[in-house]
Every structure is written in C-alpha cells, then in structure tokens.
XYZ file of C-alpha atoms in Angstrom:
741
model
C -54.399 89.950 57.434
C -53.565 89.021 53.874
C -50.006 88.874 52.741
C -50.187 91.971 50.599
C -51.685 93.938 53.450
C -48.908 92.857 55.753
C -46.293 93.814 53.198
C -47.866 97.225 52.777
C -47.988 97.709 56.542
C -44.295 96.997 56.871
C -43.513 99.200 53.921
C -45.551 102.067 55.467
C -43.939 101.765 58.831
C -40.558 101.921 57.284
C -41.497 104.837 55.062
C -42.979 106.768 58.037
C -39.789 106.357 59.906
C -37.883 107.724 56.998
C -40.358 110.517 56.339
C -39.735 112.359 59.669
C -37.143 114.222 57.785
C -34.475 114.025 60.303
C -31.134 112.899 59.355
C -30.390 109.269 60.400
C -27.005 108.363 61.392
C -25.117 105.501 59.832
C -26.102 103.060 62.575
C -29.760 103.767 62.143
C -29.562 103.400 58.389
C -27.936 99.980 58.675
C -30.470 98.733 61.191
C -33.320 99.962 59.013
C -32.076 98.204 55.873
C -31.507 94.957 57.734
C -35.005 95.064 59.132
C -36.537 95.566 55.703
C -34.557 92.624 54.307
C -35.637 90.318 57.073
C -39.251 91.346 56.703
C -39.229 90.536 52.993
C -37.853 87.007 53.568
C -40.288 86.429 56.334
C -43.154 87.376 54.043
C -42.040 84.950 51.357
C -41.773 82.077 53.813
C -45.163 82.661 55.304
C -46.786 82.929 51.902
C -45.246 79.615 50.804
C -46.485 77.891 53.907
C -49.956 79.056 53.238
C -49.876 77.805 49.628
C -48.626 74.375 50.720
C -51.321 73.989 53.159
C -53.894 74.587 50.394
C -52.688 71.688 47.997
C -52.021 68.946 50.482
C -55.685 68.197 50.696
C -56.119 67.639 46.747
C -55.609 64.020 45.135
C -53.410 63.882 41.967
C -54.325 61.828 38.821
C -52.138 58.764 37.789
C -51.979 55.765 35.394
C -53.200 52.392 36.512
C -52.287 50.739 33.137
C -49.960 52.133 30.473
C -49.588 50.953 26.866
C -46.655 48.651 25.958
C -44.763 47.772 22.728
C -46.920 45.734 20.408
C -46.778 43.968 17.022
C -49.580 43.101 14.687
C -50.141 41.746 11.228
C -51.674 43.955 8.627
C -55.503 43.620 8.832
C -55.607 42.639 12.508
C -57.572 44.465 15.256
C -55.638 45.398 18.349
C -56.136 47.387 21.593
C -53.527 49.586 23.247
C -54.442 49.780 26.977
C -54.651 53.042 29.005
C -56.410 53.305 32.430
C -56.238 56.470 34.616
C -56.923 56.922 38.334
C -58.468 60.211 39.625
C -58.605 61.620 36.165
C -59.017 65.458 36.383
C -57.651 66.725 33.086
C -58.422 66.005 29.439
C -57.166 62.648 27.986
C -55.962 62.036 24.438
C -53.850 59.580 22.396
C -50.927 60.655 20.213
C -49.382 58.866 17.202
C -45.797 59.794 16.495
C -46.484 62.940 18.707
C -49.627 64.000 16.836
C -52.816 64.195 18.928
C -55.714 62.060 17.777
C -58.440 63.895 19.746
C -60.120 63.740 23.178
C -63.435 62.271 22.146
C -63.894 58.544 22.369
C -65.015 58.329 18.758
C -61.824 60.056 17.541
C -63.364 61.819 14.589
C -61.138 61.829 11.543
C -59.730 58.397 12.385
C -62.518 55.971 11.586
C -60.460 52.884 12.480
C -59.493 54.331 15.875
C -61.758 54.262 18.955
C -61.195 54.839 22.692
C -62.952 51.950 24.344
C -63.856 51.451 27.993
C -65.887 53.543 30.536
C -65.258 56.805 32.332
C -66.275 55.285 35.698
C -63.430 52.768 35.388
C -61.042 55.338 33.917
C -60.478 53.054 30.897
C -59.487 54.945 27.763
C -57.789 52.118 25.751
C -57.189 52.734 22.042
C -58.668 50.157 19.653
C -57.340 49.959 16.064
C -59.222 47.905 13.541
C -57.941 46.636 10.178
C -54.373 47.475 11.078
C -52.484 48.963 8.176
C -48.924 50.006 7.465
C -49.679 53.631 8.555
C -50.346 52.325 12.058
C -46.701 51.360 12.316
C -45.824 54.198 14.753
C -45.171 55.253 18.379
C -48.331 55.725 20.517
C -48.737 57.551 23.873
C -51.659 58.162 26.291
C -51.702 61.717 27.819
C -53.871 63.430 30.538
C -53.827 67.250 30.793
C -53.424 69.394 34.001
C -56.308 70.862 36.036
C -56.718 73.295 39.019
C -53.912 72.369 41.307
C -53.684 68.871 39.440
C -50.659 68.193 37.291
C -50.800 66.637 33.781
C -49.386 63.096 33.136
C -48.025 61.100 30.133
C -47.701 57.309 29.685
C -44.631 55.555 28.419
C -44.142 55.486 24.617
C -45.316 52.264 22.982
C -43.800 51.078 19.668
C -46.469 49.518 17.516
C -44.956 47.359 14.741
C -47.030 46.245 11.795
C -45.954 43.150 9.793
C -46.752 43.115 6.092
C -46.668 39.749 4.231
C -44.505 39.655 1.078
C -45.710 38.729 -2.343
C -45.524 35.007 -3.246
C -42.003 33.980 -4.397
C -41.226 33.562 -8.046
C -38.206 31.999 -9.798
C -36.362 33.785 -12.564
C -36.348 32.943 -15.435
C -39.230 30.451 -15.107
C -40.319 27.160 -13.589
C -38.413 24.883 -16.048
C -34.755 24.718 -17.048
C -32.889 22.433 -19.472
C -29.103 22.501 -19.520
C -25.989 20.347 -20.047
C -23.696 18.897 -17.437
C -20.780 21.162 -16.686
C -22.634 24.361 -17.481
C -22.925 27.095 -14.829
C -26.510 27.704 -13.786
C -27.949 30.730 -11.895
C -31.401 30.504 -10.339
C -32.928 33.589 -8.650
C -35.873 33.544 -6.275
C -37.691 36.866 -5.575
C -40.282 37.822 -2.934
C -41.289 41.525 -2.824
C -43.023 44.013 -0.506
C -42.561 42.294 2.800
C -42.129 43.920 6.199
C -39.758 42.703 7.344
C -38.154 41.452 4.076
C -38.982 37.845 3.219
C -36.627 35.135 4.467
C -35.693 33.039 1.397
C -34.073 29.598 1.088
C -33.249 27.240 -1.802
C -33.927 23.507 -1.374
C -32.338 20.959 -3.725
C -34.180 18.036 -5.259
C -33.805 16.033 -2.047
C -35.313 18.759 0.149
C -31.975 19.764 1.653
C -31.358 23.471 2.234
C -28.627 24.742 -0.072
C -25.805 26.569 1.687
C -23.141 26.782 -1.050
C -23.213 29.307 -3.888
C -25.922 31.415 -2.187
C -26.267 35.253 -2.336
C -29.087 37.137 -0.494
C -30.039 40.778 -1.251
C -32.806 43.229 -0.149
C -34.111 46.546 -1.562
C -36.066 49.073 0.607
C -39.199 50.493 -0.958
C -40.272 54.135 -1.068
C -42.296 53.986 2.182
C -39.077 53.112 3.966
C -40.895 50.275 5.663
C -41.283 47.439 3.167
C -38.529 45.757 1.134
C -38.008 43.376 -1.756
C -35.887 40.212 -1.174
C -33.925 38.075 -3.683
C -31.853 34.854 -3.278
C -29.456 33.774 -6.067
C -28.152 30.173 -6.326
C -25.149 29.493 -8.589
C -23.999 25.924 -9.338
C -22.614 23.635 -12.048
C -25.150 21.293 -13.532
C -24.452 17.570 -13.195
C -26.188 14.230 -13.338
C -27.484 14.596 -9.770
C -29.598 17.593 -10.836
C -31.237 15.800 -13.747
C -34.977 15.304 -13.228
C -34.913 17.071 -9.877
C -37.473 19.625 -8.738
C -35.841 22.405 -6.743
C -37.791 24.724 -4.438
C -37.581 28.311 -3.233
C -39.128 28.884 0.192
C -40.294 32.316 1.444
C -41.035 33.045 5.108
C -42.183 36.198 7.010
C -43.744 36.892 10.434
C -46.891 38.078 8.662
C -47.580 34.658 7.140
C -48.354 31.517 9.076
C -47.058 29.012 6.465
C -44.041 29.402 4.142
C -44.746 30.134 0.525
C -42.958 27.937 -2.050
C -42.065 28.223 -5.713
C -40.558 25.291 -7.699
C -38.491 24.694 -10.829
C -37.823 21.393 -12.636
C -34.344 20.730 -14.015
C -33.359 18.584 -16.979
C -29.631 17.993 -17.370
C -28.065 16.203 -20.306
C -24.825 14.462 -19.355
C -22.317 11.941 -20.742
C -22.391 8.362 -19.435
C -21.351 7.654 -15.889
C -19.751 4.204 -15.937
C -19.299 1.574 -13.224
C -17.062 -1.395 -14.129
C -17.139 -4.478 -11.869
C -15.827 -8.062 -11.918
C -17.788 -11.119 -10.918
C -15.163 -12.039 -8.299
C -13.783 -9.922 -5.507
C -10.707 -12.154 -5.246
C -9.412 -13.423 -8.570
C -7.276 -16.561 -8.446
C -5.097 -17.817 -11.252
C -7.050 -19.856 -13.827
C -10.393 -18.346 -12.771
C -12.927 -17.328 -15.412
C -13.526 -13.600 -14.964
C -16.509 -11.690 -16.334
C -16.672 -7.907 -16.293
C -19.936 -5.955 -16.271
C -20.197 -2.349 -17.466
C -23.117 -0.359 -16.022
C -23.775 3.084 -17.531
C -26.242 5.887 -16.743
C -26.599 8.678 -19.313
C -28.931 11.354 -20.718
C -29.747 10.811 -23.516
C -29.742 7.077 -22.899
C -28.779 6.009 -26.436
C -25.225 4.781 -25.714
C -22.528 2.620 -27.329
C -19.973 0.339 -25.630
C -16.305 -0.347 -26.396
C -13.997 -2.766 -24.560
C -10.222 -2.430 -24.240
C -7.425 -4.611 -22.863
C -4.283 -2.681 -22.046
C -5.756 0.199 -24.073
C -6.119 -2.026 -27.131
C -9.631 -2.235 -28.592
C -10.862 -5.811 -28.396
C -14.617 -5.566 -28.783
C -16.924 -2.923 -30.202
C -20.658 -3.478 -29.907
C -23.485 -2.930 -27.472
C -22.450 -5.726 -25.110
C -22.365 -4.753 -21.490
C -20.195 -7.712 -20.424
C -16.699 -8.931 -21.278
C -15.209 -12.319 -20.333
C -11.628 -13.554 -19.917
C -11.389 -17.335 -19.448
C -8.758 -18.867 -17.186
C -6.682 -15.831 -16.317
C -2.994 -16.432 -15.685
C -0.337 -14.609 -13.752
C 0.880 -13.042 -16.982
C -2.301 -10.962 -16.967
C -1.695 -9.588 -13.483
C -1.679 -5.765 -13.385
C -3.095 -5.627 -16.904
C -6.132 -3.423 -17.428
C -9.626 -3.950 -18.775
C -11.534 -0.808 -19.780
C -15.127 -0.113 -20.764
C -15.856 3.047 -22.757
C -19.449 4.256 -23.068
C -20.522 7.196 -25.239
C -23.605 9.237 -26.184
C -24.207 12.561 -27.952
C -22.908 14.534 -25.003
C -19.600 12.719 -24.577
C -17.767 9.490 -23.673
C -16.611 8.058 -20.374
C -14.083 5.253 -19.797
C -13.790 3.167 -16.637
C -10.723 0.964 -16.074
C -10.289 -2.168 -13.945
C -6.766 -3.306 -13.022
C -6.465 -7.064 -12.694
C -5.213 -8.295 -9.339
C -4.640 -12.003 -9.880
C -3.588 -14.061 -6.890
C -1.036 -16.765 -7.667
C 1.528 -18.805 -5.841
C 5.271 -18.194 -5.781
C 7.438 -18.942 -8.791
C 11.146 -18.360 -9.308
C 11.833 -15.791 -12.000
C 15.283 -17.295 -12.470
C 17.330 -20.089 -10.942
C 19.164 -19.419 -7.736
C 22.848 -18.978 -8.425
C 25.644 -20.912 -6.825
C 28.370 -18.649 -5.521
C 32.127 -19.131 -5.494
C 33.750 -16.666 -3.134
C 37.134 -15.875 -1.689
C 37.668 -16.617 1.952
C 36.309 -13.920 4.329
C 34.605 -12.046 1.500
C 30.983 -10.883 1.544
C 28.432 -12.906 -0.414
C 24.893 -11.987 -1.376
C 22.324 -14.641 -2.189
C 19.251 -13.555 -4.124
C 15.873 -15.303 -4.061
C 14.127 -13.973 -7.214
C 10.558 -14.968 -6.366
C 7.381 -13.624 -7.890
C 3.905 -14.092 -6.383
C 0.771 -12.139 -5.664
C 0.416 -11.181 -2.909
C 4.158 -10.831 -2.256
C 5.537 -13.972 -0.623
C 6.963 -14.500 2.816
C 10.655 -15.276 2.335
C 12.518 -17.650 4.638
C 16.201 -18.520 4.291
C 17.536 -21.653 6.000
C 21.013 -23.131 6.125
C 21.738 -26.848 6.079
C 24.076 -26.536 9.050
C 21.678 -24.552 11.219
C 18.282 -25.162 12.772
C 17.442 -21.469 12.766
C 15.995 -19.157 10.139
C 18.897 -17.100 8.835
C 17.039 -14.541 6.706
C 13.632 -13.201 5.726
C 14.505 -10.800 2.890
C 14.878 -11.435 -0.826
C 18.623 -10.805 -0.498
C 20.609 -12.680 2.141
C 24.022 -11.255 2.966
C 26.774 -13.456 4.362
C 29.222 -10.852 5.616
C 32.298 -13.117 5.707
C 32.493 -16.453 3.989
C 34.199 -19.013 6.163
C 34.238 -22.795 5.903
C 31.450 -23.080 8.485
C 29.263 -20.797 6.370
C 29.627 -22.673 3.110
C 27.124 -25.196 1.884
C 23.486 -25.279 0.896
C 21.175 -22.330 1.567
C 17.475 -22.855 0.916
C 15.061 -20.076 0.038
C 11.411 -20.880 0.786
C 8.639 -18.615 -0.502
C 5.117 -18.995 0.853
C 1.765 -17.313 0.286
C -1.208 -18.130 2.557
C -3.539 -20.622 0.920
C -1.122 -21.477 -1.910
C 1.654 -24.106 -2.204
C 5.046 -22.943 -1.028
C 8.165 -23.083 -3.187
C 11.800 -23.779 -2.316
C 15.118 -23.712 -4.122
C 18.743 -24.117 -3.107
C 21.842 -22.033 -3.582
C 25.306 -23.359 -2.833
C 28.174 -21.291 -1.474
C 31.733 -22.468 -2.063
C 35.183 -21.179 -1.179
C 37.620 -20.860 -4.045
C 40.636 -23.168 -4.015
C 42.855 -25.425 -6.133
C 41.402 -28.566 -7.748
C 40.931 -31.809 -5.840
C 40.472 -35.031 -7.833
C 38.575 -37.952 -6.333
C 37.007 -41.058 -7.700
C 37.687 -44.738 -8.348
C 41.406 -45.312 -8.820
C 40.821 -48.731 -10.437
C 38.411 -48.899 -13.366
C 37.613 -51.685 -15.860
C 36.925 -52.073 -19.547
C 36.529 -54.771 -22.185
C 38.927 -55.118 -25.024
C 37.438 -54.223 -28.375
C 34.647 -52.210 -26.810
C 34.207 -48.556 -25.892
C 35.721 -47.883 -22.469
C 35.016 -44.841 -20.318
C 37.506 -43.650 -17.730
C 36.120 -41.158 -15.216
C 37.993 -38.290 -13.528
C 35.861 -36.446 -10.931
C 37.295 -32.971 -10.222
C 36.204 -30.717 -7.401
C 37.378 -27.229 -8.346
C 36.192 -23.712 -7.553
C 36.730 -21.969 -9.875
C 36.216 -24.560 -12.572
C 39.419 -26.077 -13.967
C 40.937 -24.117 -16.771
C 42.659 -27.227 -18.124
C 42.359 -30.980 -17.763
C 45.032 -33.301 -19.219
C 45.090 -37.110 -19.548
C 48.460 -38.853 -19.748
C 49.583 -42.425 -20.269
C 53.140 -43.566 -19.804
C 54.225 -39.923 -19.336
C 52.716 -38.982 -22.662
C 49.704 -36.743 -23.301
C 46.818 -38.756 -24.655
C 46.139 -37.607 -28.191
C 42.456 -36.799 -28.740
C 40.898 -38.239 -31.887
C 37.120 -37.989 -31.760
C 36.600 -40.454 -34.607
C 39.063 -43.310 -34.176
C 41.118 -42.903 -31.048
C 40.330 -41.098 -27.840
C 37.495 -38.749 -26.970
C 36.969 -36.518 -23.918
C 33.485 -35.633 -22.689
C 33.088 -33.002 -19.953
C 30.090 -32.690 -17.639
C 29.901 -29.496 -15.616
C 29.070 -29.800 -11.924
C 28.189 -27.052 -9.412
C 31.579 -27.369 -7.718
C 33.732 -28.602 -10.568
C 33.312 -31.060 -13.415
C 33.382 -34.723 -14.384
C 35.836 -35.504 -17.161
C 35.402 -38.743 -19.119
C 38.158 -40.201 -21.262
C 36.446 -42.429 -23.860
C 38.590 -45.088 -25.541
C 37.008 -46.285 -28.783
C 37.533 -50.002 -29.557
C 39.936 -50.531 -26.677
C 43.092 -52.489 -27.557
C 45.408 -54.393 -25.265
C 47.824 -51.481 -25.208
C 45.040 -49.128 -24.038
C 44.869 -50.808 -20.644
C 47.194 -49.562 -17.977
C 47.764 -46.488 -15.809
C 46.366 -43.088 -16.775
C 47.129 -39.781 -15.078
C 44.301 -37.205 -14.831
C 45.593 -33.693 -14.030
C 43.582 -30.500 -13.533
C 44.579 -26.830 -13.155
C 42.798 -23.652 -12.081
C 44.031 -20.209 -11.064
C 44.716 -21.374 -7.512
C 46.652 -24.590 -8.135
C 46.430 -28.093 -9.534
C 45.944 -31.744 -8.588
C 46.537 -35.133 -10.219
C 45.338 -38.696 -9.787
C 46.596 -41.998 -11.160
C 43.801 -44.258 -12.482
C 44.446 -47.900 -13.366
C 42.335 -49.197 -16.257
C 42.133 -53.006 -16.284
C 40.840 -55.489 -18.825
C 37.949 -57.832 -17.987
C 35.840 -60.612 -19.640
C 32.348 -61.750 -18.743
C 30.456 -64.828 -19.960
C 26.835 -65.783 -19.565
C 26.995 -68.846 -17.290
C 23.525 -70.381 -17.564
C 21.637 -68.547 -20.291
C 18.269 -67.894 -18.749
C 19.652 -68.193 -15.229
C 19.954 -64.665 -13.781
C 23.624 -64.883 -12.839
C 26.866 -63.544 -14.274
C 30.364 -64.894 -14.298
C 33.001 -62.168 -14.659
C 36.693 -62.938 -15.179
C 39.352 -60.270 -14.811
C 42.712 -60.678 -16.526
C 45.308 -61.846 -14.007
C 42.642 -62.790 -11.410
C 39.495 -64.886 -11.342
C 36.449 -64.124 -9.249
C 32.749 -64.750 -9.528
C 29.938 -62.326 -8.754
C 26.420 -63.642 -8.609
C 23.393 -61.408 -8.182
C 19.889 -60.990 -9.404
C 19.331 -59.292 -12.718
C 16.315 -57.523 -14.161
C 14.846 -57.243 -17.602
C 16.262 -54.486 -19.834
C 14.766 -52.894 -22.932
C 18.159 -52.804 -24.587
C 19.772 -56.078 -25.663
C 23.184 -54.498 -25.874
C 24.382 -51.164 -24.531
C 26.442 -48.788 -26.658
C 28.592 -47.427 -23.838
C 30.204 -48.632 -20.677
C 30.656 -46.620 -17.520
C 33.315 -47.022 -14.918
C 31.306 -46.456 -11.761
C 29.700 -49.877 -11.107
C 31.114 -51.720 -8.113
C 32.054 -55.367 -8.551
C 31.669 -57.521 -5.518
C 32.217 -61.218 -4.864
C 29.336 -63.527 -4.140
C 30.117 -63.274 -0.459
C 30.087 -59.446 -0.901
C 32.634 -57.452 1.013
C 31.224 -55.265 3.734
C 31.084 -51.530 3.391
C 33.818 -51.173 5.946
C 36.054 -53.538 3.956
C 35.318 -51.551 0.843
C 36.203 -48.315 2.564
C 39.421 -49.814 3.871
C 40.193 -51.076 0.388
C 39.464 -47.575 -1.000
C 41.818 -46.059 1.518
C 44.554 -48.622 0.767
C 44.257 -47.977 -2.930
C 44.213 -44.220 -2.499
C 47.380 -44.283 -0.442
C 49.308 -45.753 -3.313
C 47.689 -44.172 -6.327
C 46.848 -40.557 -5.366
C 49.518 -38.048 -6.252
C 48.491 -35.813 -3.345
C 45.621 -36.167 -0.937
C 44.376 -32.650 -0.343
C 41.611 -32.215 2.213
C 38.347 -31.529 0.407
C 37.606 -27.918 1.322
C 34.988 -27.351 -1.352
C 32.468 -30.074 -0.559
C 29.345 -28.363 0.679
C 28.173 -31.045 3.117
C 30.055 -33.954 4.661
C 33.530 -35.169 3.730
C 33.702 -36.882 0.383
C 32.747 -40.530 0.291
C 32.207 -42.440 -2.921
C 28.624 -43.731 -2.952
C 28.297 -47.409 -2.353
C 25.575 -48.841 -4.536
C 25.175 -52.486 -5.620
C 25.338 -53.054 -9.350
C 22.063 -52.471 -11.159
C 21.839 -55.577 -13.313
C 19.717 -56.357 -16.329
C 17.945 -59.724 -16.738
C 17.975 -59.513 -20.530
C 20.847 -61.166 -22.301
C 23.662 -58.630 -22.390
C 26.336 -60.894 -23.819
C 27.458 -61.764 -20.303
C 28.531 -58.255 -19.265
C 27.330 -55.895 -16.614
C 25.600 -52.922 -18.281
C 26.737 -49.401 -17.519
C 24.799 -47.658 -14.787
C 25.267 -43.914 -14.224
C 25.226 -43.038 -10.562
C 26.200 -39.427 -11.072
C 22.712 -38.217 -10.248
C 22.842 -40.120 -6.959
C 26.138 -38.610 -6.048
C 26.084 -35.059 -7.397
C 23.838 -32.120 -6.504
C 21.747 -30.509 -9.216
C 24.009 -29.681 -12.124
C 23.724 -25.909 -12.172
C 26.622 -24.115 -13.807
C 28.632 -22.305 -11.142
C 29.038 -18.591 -11.533
C 32.611 -18.418 -10.330
C 33.057 -14.755 -11.287
C 30.119 -13.511 -9.288
C 30.644 -10.069 -7.817
C 29.021 -10.063 -4.385
C 28.306 -6.345 -4.617
C 26.035 -6.406 -7.649
C 22.736 -6.134 -5.804
C 21.393 -2.904 -4.420
C 18.351 -4.228 -2.534
C 18.218 -3.898 1.205
C 19.676 -7.231 2.332
C 19.512 -8.739 5.723
C 22.903 -9.446 7.152
C 23.446 -12.904 8.527
C 24.897 -11.367 11.677
C 21.809 -9.190 12.161
C 19.184 -11.907 11.921
C 19.040 -12.657 15.603
C 19.474 -16.387 14.866
C 22.916 -17.579 15.984
C 24.668 -20.160 13.906
C 24.114 -23.720 14.956
C 26.659 -24.496 17.724
C 26.988 -27.974 16.231
C 28.527 -26.557 13.075
C 31.861 -28.110 12.357
C 34.564 -27.013 10.016
C 34.167 -29.443 7.162
C 36.564 -27.467 5.017
C 40.293 -27.019 5.206
C 41.736 -23.575 4.563
C 42.954 -23.628 0.962
C 45.607 -21.104 1.832
C 47.120 -23.455 4.415
C 47.774 -26.168 1.833
C 50.600 -26.300 -0.652
C 49.506 -24.481 -3.770
C 50.571 -25.751 -7.136
C 49.400 -22.672 -8.994
C 52.943 -21.739 -9.891
C 53.953 -24.731 -11.955
C 57.481 -25.665 -12.921
C 58.619 -24.769 -16.417
C 57.139 -26.652 -19.301
C 58.899 -29.704 -20.661
C 58.357 -31.881 -23.661
C 56.080 -34.894 -23.358
C 54.987 -37.286 -26.063
C 51.425 -37.650 -27.153
C 50.351 -41.069 -28.248
C 48.232 -41.891 -31.260
C 47.480 -45.552 -31.602
C 49.404 -47.077 -34.525
C 51.708 -44.083 -35.039
C 55.005 -42.814 -33.712
C 55.016 -40.625 -30.616
C 54.652 -36.929 -31.310
C 56.364 -34.438 -29.008
C 53.927 -32.082 -27.204
C 54.485 -29.269 -24.736
C 52.809 -29.627 -21.327
C 53.353 -27.976 -17.971
C 55.576 -30.350 -16.040
C 54.447 -31.995 -12.854
C 56.584 -32.785 -9.842
C 58.216 -36.194 -10.172
C 56.223 -37.609 -7.311
C 53.015 -36.982 -9.257
C 53.812 -39.927 -11.478
C 53.477 -43.228 -9.705
C 53.855 -46.620 -11.298
C 50.922 -48.956 -11.167
C 50.621 -50.924 -7.959
C 51.089 -54.686 -8.007
C 47.695 -56.305 -8.038
C 47.043 -58.588 -5.107
C 46.329 -62.238 -5.688
C 42.736 -61.596 -4.642
C 41.168 -58.645 -6.442
C 39.620 -55.957 -4.231
C 36.326 -54.402 -5.174
C 36.587 -51.803 -7.886
C 34.589 -50.230 -10.672
C 33.557 -52.235 -13.682
C 33.807 -50.591 -17.090
C 31.454 -52.422 -19.386
C 31.626 -53.032 -23.074
C 29.185 -51.554 -25.492
C-alpha cells in the first residue's frame, strides 16, 4: 500500500467513527485525537525511511583535482586543472562568478578551452596569450542531477604580471652643474603590474640610499601603476665624470632594465699639501709639494708663510732650507684657484729640536723656613723630560718645570741641577743655587803683598745674602778716600752669594803699606776683617834661568820654581791671590795651620759660614802660575777667582717665592727622601750675634795722600773690630803676593 493510500485509509476510519452521529464523550474525543496525531507521525517516519532506502544505492560526483592560485606573465599560456569523478551534472568554468559555458570550445572566449577527455573526467581550463583581463578569480562547477547533488571547486586567484615600460631619466641623459648646487634626478617606469621596483646607482655602482623618494600612481584599470624614484643630492667633485644608473625591476621581466645619465661637475681646486719629511729635524731642508685637482684644470698657485705671500707663480713646490726652531709652529700655505673658486691648504711646521734654556736659572736667597720655587725654563720639541737633582742627595728630587722646596733649611741649601732631555737629542743641564739670608761674612787672605811705586790690589771677599749694601775700607781708623785718578780706586765684582771688593792703590807709596780694615753691611748685620798689606821686592837672579828671587821687607826668603813663557813682557796690574812658598815648599797642612794662626789674630769676628752652598770655606791652594818671559823679576798676577767661585750670576735677593702659578712638585711629595748623609753645613744666622743695629755714628778721618785728614761720618764699629797689626815672625809664613804692574 502506498503512503497516500494508507493516509486516506486512516483518515476514513477516523471519519467513519465520527460519522455515526452519536455524541462522543470527552474521553473518547481525547483518545481519537491522540490516535490521529500518532498516525500522522508514523506516516512521516515510514515515508522517510522509504526515501532513504532509494538513494543509498546511487554514487555522488566529486572533484579529483581542483584549481589552485596561479600567476602568469602577460602573453603566457597556462592551464587551470579540474578533474571530476562520477560526473553526472553539467560542468562549467566561471570567471569572477560569470559562467564561461559548458562546451569544451567555450564559444565567445577564443583564448579559453577546456582540455582533457570525458572518460578521464578532465575538464581543465587552458588560457592562451594571457592578458590583463585574465587577472581574475576562476572556479570549476558541476551541476546537480537526479538524486545527485551539484559541486563547486575552491576559488583560484589568477594573477597576471604586466612588465613596465623601460625606465627613463628626467630631464635627460646628460647633466652639467657646479659643485655645491642641489641636483634632482627622477627615474620613471610606467604601466607595470605590480609597479616597477626602481633604484639609483652612483658612479661606482653602489645603490643610493640617501636623499631617495619613491612614488606610485594607479592607472585607470586599477591594476597597473606608474612608478617614479627621485634622487636629491649636492653636486661635488666625486660626481664629476660619473655615469649614474636607474634600475627598474618587475616580476614580469627576467632582467632589470637600466637607464643612465652622465654628470659633469665643475668645482674649485681640491688641494693636498705635503712635506718631503714626516719628521722634520732642526736644520733640515724641507720641500713642500702642492697637489691640486680641479675642473676646469686651468689653475694658479700662491704660496704663503704665516699668511704672508712669498711666491706667486705656477710652481707646485716650495722649499725652506735649514729650518730652525724659530720656525716651529709657523705655517706654510698653498692657495690654488680656477674660475670656480680658490682653495687654500695649510701645513703647520713641527720641527724637532733639543732642549734650550729660555732664560738663565735664577739663584734664590730665602729666609729660613720659607718656601722656595725653582723654575727650569726649558724649551724643546717634543717637550723635554725634566729631572731635578740636588748636590747633597743621590735621588731625583723633582720632575716638573717648577720645583718647590717647602721649607728652606740649611740642609736644603746648595746647588740644584735641572736636566732636560729629549730622546735622540743631546740633554741640557743648568744649576740654580739656594741660599739662606744672613749677615755678611768676610774671608780671604789676611796678609797681602804689593810693590812700592806700582799698582797694588787688595782683595776683600764678602759672602753676603743679601748683597752688602755698603763696603768701607779704613786705614789707621780713617776711611780711605777714593780718588779714581790719582789715589785709591775700588772695583766690585758681583758673586752669586756676595761680592769681591778690590781696593786698588795707584803708585803705592811707603805710607800705603800697613793694615787695612774691610767692613761690610747688609740688612741683617755686618762683618769686618783686618788685612795687612806688605811691601816686597823681586830681582831676576840669573836672566835666562827660570828662577825668581823675592825679598820681602823685614824678612828674606827665596822661592824657586819653573816659569813659562808669557805674551806680555810686563803686566799692568797685580793681584793679591798668588801664594808665595819657599823652595822647600810648606805642606798644605802647614799652610792651613798658618792660615788659622793668622786668622785668629787678624779677624774681627769669625762667624760660621752659613751661606756657602757646598763644603766649609777653604781658600784654594794653587801654586803660583809663573811666566818664563822676563817680568822684571816679579811674579805676575794670576786671577784664581774662576777656580774658587761658582758661575758669576747676579743673585736675585728679592725673589718672591710665590710668583709662579704652574703646578709645582713639592720636594716632600717626590717620593725621594733626602740623602741621609746630608749634614748641616750652615749655622743658623739667627743664633749668631747680629750687628745689624750698629752703634751711633762717629767721626772718622778720611785720608788723601799728600793732604790733611778730612773728617768723615761713618757708622762706628765695636772697639774690638780694630786690631793692631800682628808682629811678623822672623820667618815669614806663606801669604799672597801682590805684584807690581
């Protein structure tokens, strides 16, 4: 029984039950409605089961191969695959949702064809001469059939690449400009899909990354676009003569397309100035070479020294012979010009030279326990290595230009040596002496000799820091009157730690011999010394025999020694420093004992020498330097002051130790302890009796030979400063010979 017949049967049975006309009670009505409802649901279920049973035995159609996304270059031929299993319905391809037709030839689309065979179920779409309109979404579809459902493949994006037009450079393929000008070069490549990829390459083939701006413009088909790349730069010498390139790339072209432009840049000279020596030493000959590159190449040269024009022509070289240290840090310049402009290159001279002192080292007079600064003003190139040493120490006491002695004490006075050295060049040294201020101390020969009728020199050696403010000679308690033409004359020689005062007696008379008092004052005190001037005579004993016989008034003794030839037959002066010895020659020890005996009786006061910068004072002991030439039988004057005294540099006694602002190195910070062997060679001037405050002045008499005494005012000395001449022993002790002139 068919389903409709069964439904009608149930409906009729129900209707017949209702058509009896009798009135059904509520229970019967409910049962009847429930039965009808159940019958309807049962009918639907049975009908569905019957339909299912009819389709289970039919095979559905499906895709074995579906199309995928694809790209192609304009003009290519491509195939979009589509293979169907158990095809029942009608198959067609769509492009952007529009059906292309079910026939394999696809009428109306001459470039489209469905290739393959029905037996294999292959309905692939072949597109020849791909064009921009093929850039779309394609799909393969199979329609439904009797009890067979329709199917659709996945959507495949087909992308078509279109090559751009060849690049071109705006404005053209040649550009002439001037250095410093701003240049804009634009490269264009139009109609590409995707837009062309552009790049600028400089004259060396390097991709430019600075000053680049890339833009695109979509065309009306909304698929292709124009591309442009702008390069902005300032023209310079490096661009001159270069050929720059614009490169265009796109997936539709296998090789990049290139456009080129040649640049010509006019620029002022670029100058390189060099010397023929990398290391210039003093007194070298130096030649400078000026190399210039310019466009245009017609250039002129000018040479300058310290910005002063010295040469103006077309020479490319300049020579300085034998450079000196005075030229160090001076400049040599080469200026080159053309029509575009001028360029100057400058070379600063770096001349290597050894150390030299810009000024003499100063000797310093300082108060006790005060700070002292010693300066070593050295110039060299390269800067020198400075080393300070001290005569009483074995250590280096400083390495800076300024050496600071924080507290001057006796053990820190003396000679300081500054040594400046530069590798490969001779080193240089100089000395500076440090003294402690104190009252004068007079030392020297207390017995000196002269010849009657000749010029006689009497020496007074004064150690005084500061230098004596006054020196007075007296004879027989009278101030010696100074007459530079006929009578007496005083000559002063400045020494680093005092001075040497010479009393010169012109044409000495008998009354000029005797005892003289030499007195000296400074701000800290005074000192005096009694000097006995004795008369002597000398006769040539044997003429050509090199021996001398000297007779001293009151005593007779003979001194015989070798003499040597002299250029001067007779000397104009006589000095009082030559020692006279007997033929047997007293020993040094005897001489020293004699000196001490004499000093005990003739010195007014024997102050300890606190100003001497090395050892205690000792008069040098030199044999007489004799002349072999006939000197009228007298020993010529020999000056031993250079043997005894240090270099005669004027002492700066007013030196302020705080004048220098350089960064000194303190003696206490040097890390070199003072020599433990140092000894105090100086007495404290403040522990001795100072004579700075002198007694009131009193009247003394100056003496002018041949005239009456003239009263003169002089600061008085204590009575014990004036000692009468000692009685000469029967045998004369060694002394100093003052020679005639």
